[in-house]
PDB file of C-alpha atoms and ligand atoms in Angstrom:
ATOM      1  CA  MET A 118       4.524 -41.631 -68.849  1.00  0.00           C
ATOM      2  CA  ASP A 119       6.912 -44.106 -67.123  1.00  0.00           C
ATOM      3  CA  SER A 120       7.057 -43.371 -63.704  1.00  0.00           C
ATOM      4  CA  SER A 121      10.644 -43.923 -63.346  1.00  0.00           C
ATOM      5  CA  SER A 122      11.478 -41.148 -65.846  1.00  0.00           C
ATOM      6  CA  PRO A 123      13.306 -38.273 -64.130  1.00  0.00           C
ATOM      7  CA  ILE A 124      11.387 -35.070 -63.958  1.00  0.00           C
ATOM      8  CA  PHE A 125      13.183 -32.113 -65.769  1.00  0.00           C
ATOM      9  CA  GLU A 126      12.013 -29.136 -63.567  1.00  0.00           C
ATOM     10  CA  GLU A 127      14.597 -26.901 -64.768  1.00  0.00           C
ATOM     11  CA  LEU A 128      16.749 -27.547 -67.859  1.00  0.00           C
ATOM     12  CA  GLY A 129      19.819 -26.159 -66.659  1.00  0.00           C
ATOM     13  CA  SER A 130      19.421 -22.752 -68.164  1.00  0.00           C
ATOM     14  CA  GLU A 131      22.249 -21.758 -65.600  1.00  0.00           C
ATOM     15  CA  GLY A 132      23.825 -25.028 -65.883  1.00  0.00           C
ATOM     16  CA  THR A 133      27.143 -24.021 -66.961  1.00  0.00           C
ATOM     17  CA  LEU A 134      29.032 -22.706 -63.777  1.00  0.00           C
ATOM     18  CA  PRO A 135      31.779 -20.015 -64.140  1.00  0.00           C
ATOM     19  CA  GLY A 136      35.014 -21.721 -63.809  1.00  0.00           C
ATOM     20  CA  ILE A 137      33.946 -24.942 -65.559  1.00  0.00           C
ATOM     21  CA  ASN A 138      34.423 -24.705 -69.229  1.00  0.00           C
ATOM     22  CA  GLU A 139      35.700 -28.105 -70.476  1.00  0.00           C
ATOM     23  CA  GLY A 140      32.704 -29.521 -72.062  1.00  0.00           C
ATOM     24  CA  GLU A 141      29.242 -28.945 -71.132  1.00  0.00           C
ATOM     25  CA  ILE A 142      27.739 -29.194 -67.722  1.00  0.00           C
ATOM     26  CA  ILE A 143      24.044 -29.647 -67.194  1.00  0.00           C
ATOM     27  CA  VAL A 144      22.318 -29.070 -63.912  1.00  0.00           C
ATOM     28  CA  ILE A 145      19.021 -30.666 -63.416  1.00  0.00           C
ATOM     29  CA  ARG A 146      16.996 -29.845 -60.430  1.00  0.00           C
ATOM     30  CA  SER A 147      14.773 -32.874 -59.658  1.00  0.00           C
ATOM     31  CA  THR A 148      11.724 -32.901 -57.410  1.00  0.00           C
ATOM     32  CA  ARG A 149      12.106 -36.531 -57.012  1.00  0.00           C
ATOM     33  CA  ARG A 150      15.610 -36.138 -55.349  1.00  0.00           C
ATOM     34  CA  LYS A 151      15.129 -35.139 -51.626  1.00  0.00           C
ATOM     35  CA  LYS A 152      18.770 -34.993 -50.619  1.00  0.00           C
ATOM     36  CA  ASN A 153      21.019 -36.913 -53.096  1.00  0.00           C
ATOM     37  CA  ILE A 154      23.002 -35.389 -55.497  1.00  0.00           C
ATOM     38  CA  SER A 155      24.262 -37.469 -58.557  1.00  0.00           C
ATOM     39  CA  ALA A 156      26.251 -36.840 -61.747  1.00  0.00           C
ATOM     40  CA  TYR A 157      26.735 -38.954 -64.865  1.00  0.00           C
ATOM     41  CA  ARG A 158      28.196 -38.600 -68.320  1.00  0.00           C
ATOM     42  CA  GLN A 159      25.770 -38.179 -71.148  1.00  0.00           C
ATOM     43  CA  GLY A 160      27.584 -38.143 -74.433  1.00  0.00           C
ATOM     44  CA  GLY A 161      29.835 -35.021 -74.725  1.00  0.00           C
ATOM     45  CA  ARG A 162      28.316 -33.558 -71.406  1.00  0.00           C
ATOM     46  CA  ILE A 163      28.000 -34.118 -67.710  1.00  0.00           C
ATOM     47  CA  VAL A 164      24.698 -34.030 -66.121  1.00  0.00           C
ATOM     48  CA  VAL A 165      24.404 -33.311 -62.329  1.00  0.00           C
ATOM     49  CA  SER A 166      21.108 -34.005 -60.835  1.00  0.00           C
ATOM     50  CA  ILE A 167      20.453 -32.059 -57.620  1.00  0.00           C
ATOM     51  CA  PRO A 168      17.298 -31.782 -55.304  1.00  0.00           C
ATOM     52  CA  ALA A 169      14.989 -29.191 -56.311  1.00  0.00           C
ATOM     53  CA  ARG A 170      15.086 -27.290 -53.220  1.00  0.00           C
ATOM     54  CA  MET A 171      19.148 -27.220 -53.005  1.00  0.00           C
ATOM     55  CA  SER A 172      20.168 -23.559 -52.502  1.00  0.00           C
ATOM     56  CA  LYS A 173      22.341 -21.728 -55.117  1.00  0.00           C
ATOM     57  CA  ALA A 174      25.166 -21.355 -52.869  1.00  0.00           C
ATOM     58  CA  ASP A 175      25.115 -25.369 -52.192  1.00  0.00           C
ATOM     59  CA  GLU A 176      24.784 -25.838 -55.870  1.00  0.00           C
ATOM     60  CA  ARG A 177      27.938 -23.670 -56.594  1.00  0.00           C
ATOM     61  CA  ALA A 178      29.902 -25.735 -53.886  1.00  0.00           C
ATOM     62  CA  MET A 179      28.816 -29.091 -54.889  1.00  0.00           C
ATOM     63  CA  VAL A 180      28.325 -29.259 -58.706  1.00  0.00           C
ATOM     64  CA  PRO A 181      32.200 -28.715 -59.352  1.00  0.00           C
ATOM     65  CA  GLU A 182      32.853 -31.398 -56.867  1.00  0.00           C
ATOM     66  CA  MET A 183      30.710 -33.842 -58.661  1.00  0.00           C
ATOM     67  CA  VAL A 184      31.990 -32.976 -61.992  1.00  0.00           C
ATOM     68  CA  ALA A 185      35.610 -33.455 -60.678  1.00  0.00           C
ATOM     69  CA  LYS A 186      34.622 -36.824 -59.375  1.00  0.00           C
ATOM     70  CA  ILE A 187      33.267 -37.914 -62.808  1.00  0.00           C
ATOM     71  CA  ARG A 188      36.322 -36.718 -64.568  1.00  0.00           C
ATOM     72  CA  ALA A 189      38.696 -38.540 -62.287  1.00  0.00           C
ATOM     73  CA  GLN A 190      36.737 -41.839 -62.841  1.00  0.00           C
ATOM     74  CA  GLU A 191      37.110 -41.325 -66.404  1.00  0.00           C
ATOM     75  CA  ALA A 192      40.756 -40.492 -66.165  1.00  0.00           C
ATOM     76  CA  ALA A 193      41.236 -43.791 -64.219  1.00  0.00           C
ATOM     77  CA  ILE A 194      39.542 -46.079 -66.821  1.00  0.00           C
ATOM     78  CA  THR A 195      40.693 -44.217 -69.923  1.00  0.00           C
ATOM     79  CA  MET A 196      43.456 -45.747 -71.829  1.00  0.00           C
ATOM     80  CA  SER A 197      46.478 -43.495 -72.663  1.00  0.00           C
ATOM     81  CA  GLN A 198      47.226 -42.628 -76.303  1.00  0.00           C
ATOM     82  CA  THR A 199      50.296 -44.797 -76.109  1.00  0.00           C
ATOM     83  CA  GLY A 200      48.086 -47.561 -74.798  1.00  0.00           C
ATOM     84  CA  LEU A 201      45.745 -47.088 -77.844  1.00  0.00           C
ATOM     85  CA  ALA A 202      48.675 -47.531 -80.301  1.00  0.00           C
ATOM     86  CA  GLU A 203      49.808 -50.723 -78.346  1.00  0.00           C
ATOM     87  CA  ARG A 204      46.521 -52.145 -78.599  1.00  0.00           C
ATOM     88  CA  ILE A 205      46.461 -51.439 -82.337  1.00  0.00           C
ATOM     89  CA  ASP A 206      49.551 -53.384 -82.816  1.00  0.00           C
ATOM     90  CA  GLU A 207      48.344 -56.322 -80.721  1.00  0.00           C
ATOM     91  CA  LEU A 208      45.111 -56.583 -82.616  1.00  0.00           C
ATOM     92  CA  LEU A 209      46.981 -56.537 -86.007  1.00  0.00           C
ATOM     93  CA  VAL A 210      49.488 -59.000 -84.922  1.00  0.00           C
ATOM     94  CA  GLU A 211      46.683 -61.253 -83.770  1.00  0.00           C
ATOM     95  CA  LEU A 212      43.976 -60.802 -86.283  1.00  0.00           C
ATOM     96  CA  ALA A 213      45.701 -59.412 -89.451  1.00  0.00           C
ATOM     97  CA  PRO A 214      49.415 -60.109 -89.401  1.00  0.00           C
ATOM     98  CA  GLU A 215      49.787 -59.399 -93.118  1.00  0.00           C
ATOM     99  CA  ILE A 216      49.301 -55.776 -92.357  1.00  0.00           C
ATOM    100  CA  LYS A 217      52.692 -54.578 -91.558  1.00  0.00           C
ATOM    101  CA  LEU A 218      51.987 -50.865 -91.422  1.00  0.00           C
ATOM    102  CA  ARG A 219      51.540 -49.117 -88.005  1.00  0.00           C
ATOM    103  CA  PRO A 220      49.968 -45.760 -87.347  1.00  0.00           C
ATOM    104  CA  ALA A 221      52.222 -42.862 -86.988  1.00  0.00           C
ATOM    105  CA  SER A 222      50.098 -41.487 -84.229  1.00  0.00           C
ATOM    106  CA  VAL A 223      47.058 -42.413 -82.330  1.00  0.00           C
ATOM    107  CA  SER A 224      44.962 -39.950 -80.331  1.00  0.00           C
ATOM    108  CA  TRP A 225      41.612 -39.329 -78.616  1.00  0.00           C
ATOM    109  CA  ARG A 226      39.505 -36.759 -80.245  1.00  0.00           C
ATOM    110  CA  ALA A 227      36.179 -35.112 -79.436  1.00  0.00           C
ATOM    111  CA  MET A 228      34.121 -36.408 -82.267  1.00  0.00           C
ATOM    112  CA  ARG A 229      30.444 -36.688 -82.171  1.00  0.00           C
ATOM    113  CA  GLU A 230      29.814 -37.850 -85.720  1.00  0.00           C
ATOM    114  CA  ARG A 231      32.304 -40.579 -86.140  1.00  0.00           C
ATOM    115  CA  TRP A 232      33.782 -43.328 -83.963  1.00  0.00           C
ATOM    116  CA  GLY A 233      37.369 -42.991 -85.465  1.00  0.00           C
ATOM    117  CA  SER A 234      39.052 -41.909 -88.510  1.00  0.00           C
ATOM    118  CA  CYS A 235      42.231 -42.955 -90.315  1.00  0.00           C
ATOM    119  CA  THR A 236      44.383 -40.528 -92.536  1.00  0.00           C
ATOM    120  CA  GLY A 237      46.228 -42.634 -94.936  1.00  0.00           C
ATOM    121  CA  VAL A 238      48.639 -40.083 -96.120  1.00  0.00           C
ATOM    122  CA  ASP A 239      50.340 -39.407 -92.698  1.00  0.00           C
ATOM    123  CA  ARG A 240      48.786 -42.722 -91.027  1.00  0.00           C
ATOM    124  CA  THR A 241      47.198 -40.804 -88.363  1.00  0.00           C
ATOM    125  CA  ILE A 242      44.447 -42.461 -86.442  1.00  0.00           C
ATOM    126  CA  ARG A 243      41.865 -40.534 -84.087  1.00  0.00           C
ATOM    127  CA  ILE A 244      39.583 -42.210 -81.820  1.00  0.00           C
ATOM    128  CA  SER A 245      36.272 -40.496 -80.649  1.00  0.00           C
ATOM    129  CA  ASP A 246      36.482 -39.758 -76.895  1.00  0.00           C
ATOM    130  CA  ARG A 247      32.776 -41.139 -76.662  1.00  0.00           C
ATOM    131  CA  LEU A 248      34.744 -44.515 -76.452  1.00  0.00           C
ATOM    132  CA  LYS A 249      36.445 -43.555 -73.131  1.00  0.00           C
ATOM    133  CA  GLY A 250      35.166 -46.118 -70.615  1.00  0.00           C
ATOM    134  CA  ALA A 251      33.504 -48.273 -73.535  1.00  0.00           C
ATOM    135  CA  PRO A 252      33.610 -52.027 -73.060  1.00  0.00           C
ATOM    136  CA  LYS A 253      36.878 -53.386 -74.442  1.00  0.00           C
ATOM    137  CA  TYR A 254      35.507 -55.308 -77.402  1.00  0.00           C
ATOM    138  CA  ALA A 255      33.711 -51.960 -78.546  1.00  0.00           C
ATOM    139  CA  LEU A 256      36.981 -50.042 -78.293  1.00  0.00           C
ATOM    140  CA  ASP A 257      38.885 -52.813 -79.841  1.00  0.00           C
ATOM    141  CA  TYR A 258      36.446 -53.031 -82.893  1.00  0.00           C
ATOM    142  CA  VAL A 259      36.979 -49.292 -83.619  1.00  0.00           C
ATOM    143  CA  LEU A 260      40.825 -49.653 -83.269  1.00  0.00           C
ATOM    144  CA  PHE A 261      40.840 -52.598 -85.531  1.00  0.00           C
ATOM    145  CA  HIS A 262      38.600 -51.029 -88.122  1.00  0.00           C
ATOM    146  CA  GLU A 263      40.795 -47.855 -88.300  1.00  0.00           C
ATOM    147  CA  ALA A 264      43.894 -50.170 -88.277  1.00  0.00           C
ATOM    148  CA  ILE A 265      42.674 -51.801 -91.339  1.00  0.00           C
ATOM    149  CA  HIS A 266      42.400 -48.517 -93.132  1.00  0.00           C
ATOM    150  CA  LEU A 267      46.093 -48.126 -92.904  1.00  0.00           C
ATOM    151  CA  GLU A 268      46.237 -50.831 -95.784  1.00  0.00           C
ATOM    152  CA  TYR A 269      42.716 -50.322 -97.345  1.00  0.00           C
ATOM    153  CA  PHE A 270      41.198 -46.809 -97.666  1.00  0.00           C
ATOM    154  CA  ASP A 271      37.613 -47.730 -98.584  1.00  0.00           C
ATOM    155  CA  HIS A 272      35.324 -50.403 -97.244  1.00  0.00           C
ATOM    156  CA  GLY A 273      35.860 -52.888-100.056  1.00  0.00           C
ATOM    157  CA  VAL A 274      35.767 -56.494-100.087  1.00  0.00           C
ATOM    158  CA  GLU A 275      39.342 -56.938 -98.757  1.00  0.00           C
ATOM    159  CA  PHE A 276      38.589 -54.556 -95.912  1.00  0.00           C
ATOM    160  CA  LYS A 277      35.399 -56.335 -94.951  1.00  0.00           C
ATOM    161  CA  GLU A 278      37.051 -59.815 -95.062  1.00  0.00           C
ATOM    162  CA  LEU A 279      39.775 -58.567 -92.625  1.00  0.00           C
ATOM    163  CA  LEU A 280      37.148 -56.785 -90.442  1.00  0.00           C
ATOM    164  CA  ALA A 281      35.146 -59.928 -90.285  1.00  0.00           C
ATOM    165  CA  ARG A 282      37.855 -61.646 -88.396  1.00  0.00           C
ATOM    166  CA  PHE A 283      37.154 -59.571 -85.301  1.00  0.00           C
ATOM    167  CA  PRO A 284      35.500 -62.248 -83.052  1.00  0.00           C
ATOM    168  CA  LYS A 285      32.959 -60.000 -81.393  1.00  0.00           C
ATOM    169  CA  ALA A 286      32.092 -57.679 -84.359  1.00  0.00           C
ATOM    170  CA  GLU A 287      28.295 -58.270 -84.016  1.00  0.00           C
ATOM    171  CA  LEU A 288      28.358 -57.436 -80.183  1.00  0.00           C
ATOM    172  CA  ALA A 289      30.537 -54.290 -80.870  1.00  0.00           C
ATOM    173  CA  SER A 290      28.193 -52.963 -83.740  1.00  0.00           C
ATOM    174  CA  ALA A 291      25.331 -53.464 -81.445  1.00  0.00           C
ATOM    175  CA  TYR A 292      27.052 -51.528 -78.650  1.00  0.00           C
ATOM    176  CA  LEU A 293      27.928 -48.705 -80.966  1.00  0.00           C
ATOM    177  CA  ASP A 294      24.234 -48.394 -82.485  1.00  0.00           C
ATOM    178  CA  GLY A 295      22.623 -48.638 -79.173  1.00  0.00           C
ATOM    179  CA  TYR A 296      25.123 -45.743 -77.943  1.00  0.00           C
ATOM    180  CA  GLU A 297      24.031 -43.727 -80.814  1.00  0.00           C
ATOM    181  CA  ALA A 298      20.428 -44.431 -80.316  1.00  0.00           C
ATOM    182  CA  ALA A 299      20.615 -43.446 -76.800  1.00  0.00           C
ATOM    183  CA  GLU A 300      22.551 -40.261 -77.566  1.00  0.00           C
ATOM    184  CA  THR A 301      19.867 -39.236 -79.872  1.00  0.00           C
ATOM    185  CA  ALA A 302      17.168 -39.913 -77.435  1.00  0.00           C
ATOM    186  CA  LEU A 303      18.781 -38.226 -74.579  1.00  0.00           C
ATOM    187  CA  ALA A 304      19.318 -35.125 -76.835  1.00  0.00           C
ATOM    188  CA  ALA A 305      15.723 -34.435 -76.154  1.00  0.00           C
ATOM    189  CA  PRO A 306      16.388 -31.877 -73.363  1.00  0.00           C
ATOM    190  CA  GLU A 307      18.594 -30.042 -75.721  1.00  0.00           C
ATOM    191  CA  VAL A 308      16.002 -29.867 -78.236  1.00  0.00           C
ATOM    192  CA  LEU A 309      13.507 -28.650 -75.687  1.00  0.00           C
ATOM    193  CA  LYS A 310      15.868 -25.951 -74.587  1.00  0.00           C
ATOM    194  CA  LYS A 311      16.038 -24.703 -78.147  1.00  0.00           C
ATOM    195  CA  LEU A 312      12.199 -24.621 -78.592  1.00  0.00           C
ATOM    196  CA  LEU A 313      11.925 -22.814 -75.226  1.00  0.00           C
ATOM    197  CA  ALA A 314      14.466 -20.263 -76.376  1.00  0.00           C
ATOM    198  CA  ALA A 315      12.703 -19.740 -79.486  1.00  0.00           C
ATOM    199  CA  GLN A 316       9.543 -18.762 -77.842  1.00  0.00           C
TER     200      GLN A 316
HETATM  201 ZN1  LIG B 669      35.944 -46.946 -91.984  1.00  0.00          ZN
END
């Protein structure tokens, strides 16, 4: 085993603390951590890594602080929904000026299975909140993809021709594929928890 991989001594069976119910919080007690406490986003959840010996009282005091810090960082880099609509307009003007339609609404959604969706009937675009904090080219790519759906519902020839105008399409696809691969790999503790619970 890679020596740099974290030691999951306790898989957060008591991970979700009372008072924190937005999304899932996982607390990992790591024997490798002597005093540091760290937190990071892992897909739809926030993982907080604390030293194995930290007391329950300290855990209850510090974990919410770390979670709040992560959420504040995310809020600072997250584009507003108005910002998303403006960006779609810019992308269409620049890359597909023949599309005159504009979405009636654009919103962030908690979507794990898809990066975005466009409902043609009411011109509603939804963007997965997994893209909050994504590199600009990756978010742009998904926004542009969904914007083209305003005009073309399927992924036919016309759709693909328009999408191919996006300059960093390959890089963006690689980012999105890589994110999904990592998300699948990192889902392992969850799988492990289910296995343990089934025993
Ligand atoms: Zn599509």
